[in-house]
Amino acid sequence: GARFTLEQNRPNPFNPTTTIAFELPTRGEAELAVYNAAGRRVVTLESGVLDAGRHTATWNGKNADGETVASGIYFFRLTRDGESTNRKAVLLK
């Protein structure tokens, strides 16, 4: 059955886009967001009620304003029911 998991993004390092897959054990509120190394939110990729099972999201290396972000380390954070899990991603230009 599905578990609460966040897979490593592919490709990693990436430029300009990367895809990340995640799994939810039950339908419910969930959020997938990208944070920079300082812990600031860059952009929200998924937010709201999501079905159980496997999902994929793509990040195009842009922030919430549509601006391309700098090279460096970023974190994908999947949050659901107060639990969260992270994966590190590297954007290389």
Short mmCIF file of N, CA, C and O in Angstrom, two decimals:
data_model
loop_
_atom_site.label_atom_id
_atom_site.label_comp_id
_atom_site.label_asym_id
_atom_site.label_seq_id
_atom_site.Cartn_x
_atom_site.Cartn_y
_atom_site.Cartn_z
N GLY A 1 0.82 -1.20 0.00
CA GLY A 1 0.00 0.00 0.00
C GLY A 1 0.85 1.26 0.00
O GLY A 1 2.06 1.20 0.24
N ALA A 2 0.23 2.37 -0.25
CA ALA A 2 0.94 3.64 -0.31
C ALA A 2 1.40 4.05 1.08
O ALA A 2 0.71 3.83 2.08
N ARG A 3 2.55 4.63 1.15
CA ARG A 3 3.08 5.19 2.39
C ARG A 3 3.27 6.68 2.17
O ARG A 3 3.16 7.17 1.05
N PHE A 4 3.60 7.35 3.26
CA PHE A 4 3.92 8.77 3.19
C PHE A 4 5.40 8.87 2.83
O PHE A 4 6.26 8.69 3.68
N THR A 5 5.69 9.06 1.54
CA THR A 5 7.08 9.08 1.10
C THR A 5 7.30 10.19 0.09
O THR A 5 6.40 10.55 -0.67
N LEU A 6 8.51 10.69 0.10
CA LEU A 6 8.96 11.70 -0.86
C LEU A 6 10.22 11.15 -1.49
O LEU A 6 11.21 10.88 -0.79
N GLU A 7 10.18 10.93 -2.79
CA GLU A 7 11.33 10.35 -3.48
C GLU A 7 12.33 11.43 -3.85
O GLU A 7 12.01 12.61 -3.84
N GLN A 8 13.54 11.02 -4.18
CA GLN A 8 14.56 11.97 -4.62
C GLN A 8 14.16 12.52 -5.99
O GLN A 8 13.67 11.78 -6.84
N ASN A 9 14.35 13.82 -6.15
CA ASN A 9 14.02 14.42 -7.45
C ASN A 9 14.97 13.92 -8.53
O ASN A 9 16.11 13.53 -8.25
N ARG A 10 14.47 13.90 -9.75
CA ARG A 10 15.28 13.48 -10.90
C ARG A 10 15.04 14.46 -12.05
O ARG A 10 13.89 14.77 -12.31
N PRO A 11 16.05 14.88 -12.76
CA PRO A 11 17.46 14.65 -12.41
C PRO A 11 17.88 15.52 -11.23
O PRO A 11 17.21 16.47 -10.89
N ASN A 12 18.99 15.15 -10.62
CA ASN A 12 19.56 15.91 -9.52
C ASN A 12 21.07 15.71 -9.55
O ASN A 12 21.49 14.58 -9.41
N PRO A 13 21.88 16.72 -9.76
CA PRO A 13 21.54 18.13 -9.98
C PRO A 13 20.72 18.34 -11.26
O PRO A 13 20.71 17.48 -12.12
N PHE A 14 20.06 19.49 -11.32
CA PHE A 14 19.18 19.75 -12.45
C PHE A 14 19.33 21.17 -12.98
O PHE A 14 19.84 22.05 -12.31
N ASN A 15 18.92 21.35 -14.23
CA ASN A 15 18.83 22.66 -14.87
C ASN A 15 18.13 22.44 -16.21
O ASN A 15 18.64 21.71 -17.03
N PRO A 16 17.00 23.05 -16.47
CA PRO A 16 16.31 23.98 -15.58
C PRO A 16 15.15 23.34 -14.82
O PRO A 16 14.61 23.97 -13.93
N THR A 17 14.75 22.11 -15.17
CA THR A 17 13.58 21.52 -14.50
C THR A 17 13.93 20.18 -13.87
O THR A 17 14.87 19.49 -14.30
N THR A 18 13.16 19.82 -12.85
CA THR A 18 13.31 18.54 -12.19
C THR A 18 11.94 18.05 -11.77
O THR A 18 11.01 18.84 -11.59
N THR A 19 11.80 16.73 -11.66
CA THR A 19 10.53 16.12 -11.28
C THR A 19 10.71 15.37 -9.98
O THR A 19 11.74 14.71 -9.78
N ILE A 20 9.72 15.48 -9.11
CA ILE A 20 9.77 14.77 -7.83
C ILE A 20 8.47 14.01 -7.65
O ILE A 20 7.39 14.51 -7.97
N ALA A 21 8.58 12.78 -7.19
CA ALA A 21 7.41 11.93 -6.96
C ALA A 21 7.20 11.76 -5.46
O ALA A 21 8.15 11.75 -4.69
N PHE A 22 5.93 11.65 -5.08
CA PHE A 22 5.62 11.41 -3.67
C PHE A 22 4.39 10.53 -3.57
O PHE A 22 3.63 10.40 -4.52
N GLU A 23 4.24 9.90 -2.41
CA GLU A 23 3.12 8.99 -2.18
C GLU A 23 2.41 9.38 -0.91
O GLU A 23 3.05 9.73 0.09
N LEU A 24 1.09 9.30 -0.96
CA LEU A 24 0.26 9.57 0.22
C LEU A 24 -0.56 8.32 0.54
O LEU A 24 -1.13 7.71 -0.34
N PRO A 25 -0.61 7.94 1.83
CA PRO A 25 -1.33 6.73 2.20
C PRO A 25 -2.84 6.89 2.16
O PRO A 25 -3.56 5.92 1.94
N THR A 26 -3.32 8.11 2.38
CA THR A 26 -4.76 8.36 2.38
C THR A 26 -5.03 9.70 1.72
O THR A 26 -4.14 10.55 1.63
N ARG A 27 -6.26 9.90 1.29
CA ARG A 27 -6.68 11.19 0.74
C ARG A 27 -6.68 12.21 1.86
O ARG A 27 -7.10 11.91 2.98
N GLY A 28 -6.22 13.41 1.58
CA GLY A 28 -6.24 14.45 2.60
C GLY A 28 -5.45 15.66 2.18
O GLY A 28 -4.87 15.71 1.10
N GLU A 29 -5.43 16.65 3.07
CA GLU A 29 -4.69 17.88 2.83
C GLU A 29 -3.20 17.58 2.81
O GLU A 29 -2.68 16.92 3.72
N ALA A 30 -2.53 18.07 1.79
CA ALA A 30 -1.09 17.88 1.71
C ALA A 30 -0.49 19.07 0.98
O ALA A 30 -1.20 19.79 0.26
N GLU A 31 0.80 19.29 1.19
CA GLU A 31 1.48 20.39 0.54
C GLU A 31 2.89 19.98 0.16
O GLU A 31 3.58 19.34 0.95
N LEU A 32 3.29 20.35 -1.05
CA LEU A 32 4.66 20.15 -1.50
C LEU A 32 5.19 21.53 -1.87
O LEU A 32 4.63 22.20 -2.74
N ALA A 33 6.25 21.95 -1.18
CA ALA A 33 6.82 23.27 -1.42
C ALA A 33 8.33 23.17 -1.55
O ALA A 33 8.94 22.20 -1.09
N VAL A 34 8.90 24.19 -2.17
CA VAL A 34 10.36 24.29 -2.34
C VAL A 34 10.86 25.39 -1.42
O VAL A 34 10.29 26.49 -1.37
N TYR A 35 11.93 25.09 -0.70
CA TYR A 35 12.56 26.05 0.21
C TYR A 35 14.01 26.24 -0.20
O TYR A 35 14.64 25.31 -0.73
N ASN A 36 14.56 27.42 0.08
CA ASN A 36 15.98 27.63 -0.18
C ASN A 36 16.81 27.21 1.03
O ASN A 36 16.25 26.78 2.06
N ALA A 37 18.13 27.32 0.91
CA ALA A 37 19.02 26.85 1.98
C ALA A 37 18.81 27.64 3.27
O ALA A 37 19.11 27.14 4.36
N ALA A 38 18.29 28.86 3.17
CA ALA A 38 18.01 29.67 4.37
C ALA A 38 16.67 29.32 5.01
O ALA A 38 16.31 29.88 6.04
N GLY A 39 15.94 28.39 4.40
CA GLY A 39 14.67 27.96 4.96
C GLY A 39 13.48 28.80 4.52
O GLY A 39 12.39 28.64 5.05
N ARG A 40 13.69 29.69 3.55
CA ARG A 40 12.58 30.50 3.05
C ARG A 40 11.86 29.77 1.93
O ARG A 40 12.51 29.18 1.06
N ARG A 41 10.54 29.87 1.94
CA ARG A 41 9.75 29.23 0.89
C ARG A 41 10.00 29.94 -0.44
O ARG A 41 9.95 31.16 -0.52
N VAL A 42 10.25 29.15 -1.46
CA VAL A 42 10.49 29.67 -2.81
C VAL A 42 9.20 29.62 -3.62
O VAL A 42 8.82 30.59 -4.26
N VAL A 43 8.55 28.47 -3.59
CA VAL A 43 7.31 28.29 -4.35
C VAL A 43 6.57 27.07 -3.80
O VAL A 43 7.19 26.15 -3.27
N THR A 44 5.26 27.08 -3.92
CA THR A 44 4.43 25.93 -3.56
C THR A 44 4.06 25.19 -4.84
O THR A 44 3.54 25.80 -5.77
N LEU A 45 4.36 23.90 -4.89
CA LEU A 45 4.08 23.11 -6.09
C LEU A 45 2.71 22.45 -6.04
O LEU A 45 2.03 22.33 -7.05
N GLU A 46 2.34 21.96 -4.87
CA GLU A 46 1.05 21.30 -4.69
C GLU A 46 0.49 21.73 -3.35
O GLU A 46 1.23 21.80 -2.37
N SER A 47 -0.80 22.00 -3.29
CA SER A 47 -1.42 22.35 -2.02
C SER A 47 -2.91 22.09 -2.12
O SER A 47 -3.55 22.47 -3.10
N GLY A 48 -3.45 21.42 -1.10
CA GLY A 48 -4.87 21.15 -1.10
C GLY A 48 -5.15 19.69 -0.81
O GLY A 48 -4.28 18.96 -0.34
N VAL A 49 -6.36 19.26 -1.10
CA VAL A 49 -6.75 17.87 -0.87
C VAL A 49 -6.25 17.03 -2.04
O VAL A 49 -6.59 17.28 -3.19
N LEU A 50 -5.42 16.06 -1.72
CA LEU A 50 -4.85 15.17 -2.73
C LEU A 50 -5.30 13.74 -2.45
O LEU A 50 -5.43 13.34 -1.30
N ASP A 51 -5.49 12.98 -3.51
CA ASP A 51 -5.88 11.58 -3.36
C ASP A 51 -4.73 10.74 -2.85
O ASP A 51 -3.56 11.09 -3.01
N ALA A 52 -5.08 9.60 -2.26
CA ALA A 52 -4.07 8.62 -1.87
C ALA A 52 -3.36 8.11 -3.12
O ALA A 52 -3.92 8.12 -4.22
N GLY A 53 -2.12 7.68 -2.93
CA GLY A 53 -1.36 7.10 -4.03
C GLY A 53 -0.20 7.97 -4.45
O GLY A 53 0.22 8.88 -3.74
N ARG A 54 0.28 7.66 -5.65
CA ARG A 54 1.49 8.30 -6.16
C ARG A 54 1.16 9.57 -6.95
O ARG A 54 0.22 9.59 -7.74
N HIS A 55 1.95 10.60 -6.72
CA HIS A 55 1.81 11.87 -7.42
C HIS A 55 3.18 12.30 -7.93
O HIS A 55 4.20 11.91 -7.35
N THR A 56 3.21 13.11 -8.97
CA THR A 56 4.47 13.71 -9.40
C THR A 56 4.26 15.20 -9.59
O THR A 56 3.18 15.65 -9.97
N ALA A 57 5.30 15.95 -9.31
CA ALA A 57 5.29 17.39 -9.50
C ALA A 57 6.59 17.78 -10.18
O ALA A 57 7.63 17.14 -9.98
N THR A 58 6.53 18.84 -10.98
CA THR A 58 7.72 19.33 -11.67
C THR A 58 8.01 20.74 -11.20
O THR A 58 7.10 21.55 -11.05
N TRP A 59 9.29 21.01 -10.94
CA TRP A 59 9.70 22.37 -10.59
C TRP A 59 10.57 22.91 -11.72
O TRP A 59 11.51 22.26 -12.16
N ASN A 60 10.24 24.12 -12.17
CA ASN A 60 10.93 24.73 -13.30
C ASN A 60 12.05 25.69 -12.87
O ASN A 60 12.53 26.48 -13.67
N GLY A 61 12.44 25.64 -11.58
CA GLY A 61 13.52 26.50 -11.11
C GLY A 61 13.12 27.95 -10.95
O GLY A 61 13.98 28.83 -10.89
N LYS A 62 11.81 28.19 -10.87
CA LYS A 62 11.33 29.57 -10.70
C LYS A 62 10.65 29.72 -9.35
O LYS A 62 10.11 28.76 -8.81
N ASN A 63 10.63 30.97 -8.87
CA ASN A 63 9.96 31.24 -7.60
C ASN A 63 8.48 31.56 -7.84
O ASN A 63 8.00 31.50 -8.97
N ALA A 64 7.79 31.94 -6.78
CA ALA A 64 6.35 32.19 -6.87
C ALA A 64 6.03 33.37 -7.78
O ALA A 64 4.92 33.48 -8.30
N ASP A 65 7.00 34.26 -8.00
CA ASP A 65 6.80 35.41 -8.89
C ASP A 65 7.19 35.10 -10.34
O ASP A 65 7.18 35.99 -11.18
N GLY A 66 7.60 33.85 -10.60
CA GLY A 66 7.98 33.47 -11.95
C GLY A 66 9.40 33.84 -12.33
O GLY A 66 9.77 33.76 -13.50
N GLU A 67 10.20 34.22 -11.33
CA GLU A 67 11.60 34.57 -11.59
C GLU A 67 12.48 33.34 -11.40
O GLU A 67 12.26 32.56 -10.48
N THR A 68 13.47 33.19 -12.27
CA THR A 68 14.40 32.08 -12.16
C THR A 68 15.28 32.27 -10.93
O THR A 68 15.81 33.36 -10.70
N VAL A 69 15.42 31.23 -10.14
CA VAL A 69 16.21 31.33 -8.91
C VAL A 69 17.68 31.04 -9.21
O VAL A 69 18.04 30.52 -10.26
N ALA A 70 18.54 31.40 -8.25
CA ALA A 70 19.98 31.22 -8.40
C ALA A 70 20.36 29.75 -8.24
O ALA A 70 19.63 28.96 -7.65
N SER A 71 21.54 29.42 -8.75
CA SER A 71 22.10 28.09 -8.50
C SER A 71 22.26 27.89 -7.00
O SER A 71 22.46 28.84 -6.26
N GLY A 72 22.19 26.65 -6.57
CA GLY A 72 22.39 26.36 -5.16
C GLY A 72 21.58 25.17 -4.70
O GLY A 72 21.04 24.41 -5.50
N ILE A 73 21.51 25.05 -3.38
CA ILE A 73 20.81 23.94 -2.75
C ILE A 73 19.40 24.37 -2.39
O ILE A 73 19.19 25.45 -1.83
N TYR A 74 18.44 23.52 -2.71
CA TYR A 74 17.04 23.74 -2.39
C TYR A 74 16.49 22.49 -1.74
O TYR A 74 17.07 21.41 -1.87
N PHE A 75 15.38 22.63 -1.05
CA PHE A 75 14.75 21.49 -0.39
C PHE A 75 13.29 21.39 -0.82
O PHE A 75 12.57 22.39 -0.82
N PHE A 76 12.89 20.19 -1.19
CA PHE A 76 11.48 19.89 -1.38
C PHE A 76 10.95 19.43 -0.03
O PHE A 76 11.55 18.56 0.60
N ARG A 77 9.84 20.00 0.43
CA ARG A 77 9.24 19.58 1.70
C ARG A 77 7.80 19.17 1.45
O ARG A 77 6.99 19.95 0.97
N LEU A 78 7.51 17.92 1.80
CA LEU A 78 6.16 17.38 1.72
C LEU A 78 5.58 17.36 3.13
O LEU A 78 6.19 16.79 4.04
N THR A 79 4.42 18.00 3.32
CA THR A 79 3.79 18.09 4.63
C THR A 79 2.38 17.53 4.56
O THR A 79 1.64 17.80 3.61
N ARG A 80 2.02 16.77 5.58
CA ARG A 80 0.68 16.19 5.66
C ARG A 80 0.39 15.83 7.10
O ARG A 80 1.20 15.19 7.76
N ASP A 81 -0.76 16.25 7.61
CA ASP A 81 -1.19 15.92 8.98
C ASP A 81 -0.10 16.21 10.00
O ASP A 81 0.14 15.39 10.89
N GLY A 82 0.59 17.32 9.85
CA GLY A 82 1.60 17.69 10.84
C GLY A 82 2.91 16.95 10.71
O GLY A 82 3.85 17.23 11.46
N GLU A 83 3.03 16.00 9.79
CA GLU A 83 4.33 15.37 9.57
C GLU A 83 4.89 15.88 8.26
O GLU A 83 4.17 16.23 7.34
N SER A 84 6.21 15.96 8.22
CA SER A 84 6.83 16.44 6.97
C SER A 84 8.10 15.66 6.72
O SER A 84 8.69 15.06 7.62
N THR A 85 8.50 15.67 5.45
CA THR A 85 9.72 15.01 5.04
C THR A 85 10.36 15.87 3.95
O THR A 85 9.67 16.60 3.25
N ASN A 86 11.69 15.84 3.89
CA ASN A 86 12.44 16.71 2.98
C ASN A 86 13.34 15.92 2.07
O ASN A 86 13.82 14.84 2.44
N ARG A 87 13.62 16.51 0.92
CA ARG A 87 14.68 16.01 0.01
C ARG A 87 15.48 17.21 -0.46
O ARG A 87 14.91 18.26 -0.77
N LYS A 88 16.78 17.01 -0.56
CA LYS A 88 17.67 18.07 -1.01
C LYS A 88 17.83 18.00 -2.52
O LYS A 88 18.00 16.92 -3.08
N ALA A 89 17.78 19.16 -3.17
CA ALA A 89 17.96 19.25 -4.62
C ALA A 89 19.04 20.28 -4.91
O ALA A 89 19.18 21.26 -4.18
N VAL A 90 19.79 20.07 -5.98
CA VAL A 90 20.84 21.00 -6.36
C VAL A 90 20.54 21.54 -7.76
O VAL A 90 20.39 20.76 -8.71
N LEU A 91 20.44 22.86 -7.85
CA LEU A 91 20.25 23.54 -9.13
C LEU A 91 21.60 24.04 -9.60
O LEU A 91 22.25 24.82 -8.90
N LEU A 92 22.06 23.51 -10.73
CA LEU A 92 23.36 23.89 -11.30
C LEU A 92 23.12 24.59 -12.62
O LEU A 92 22.43 24.06 -13.48
N LYS A 93 23.70 25.75 -12.78
CA LYS A 93 23.54 26.47 -14.05
C LYS A 93 24.80 26.37 -14.86
O LYS A 93 25.87 26.27 -14.33
#
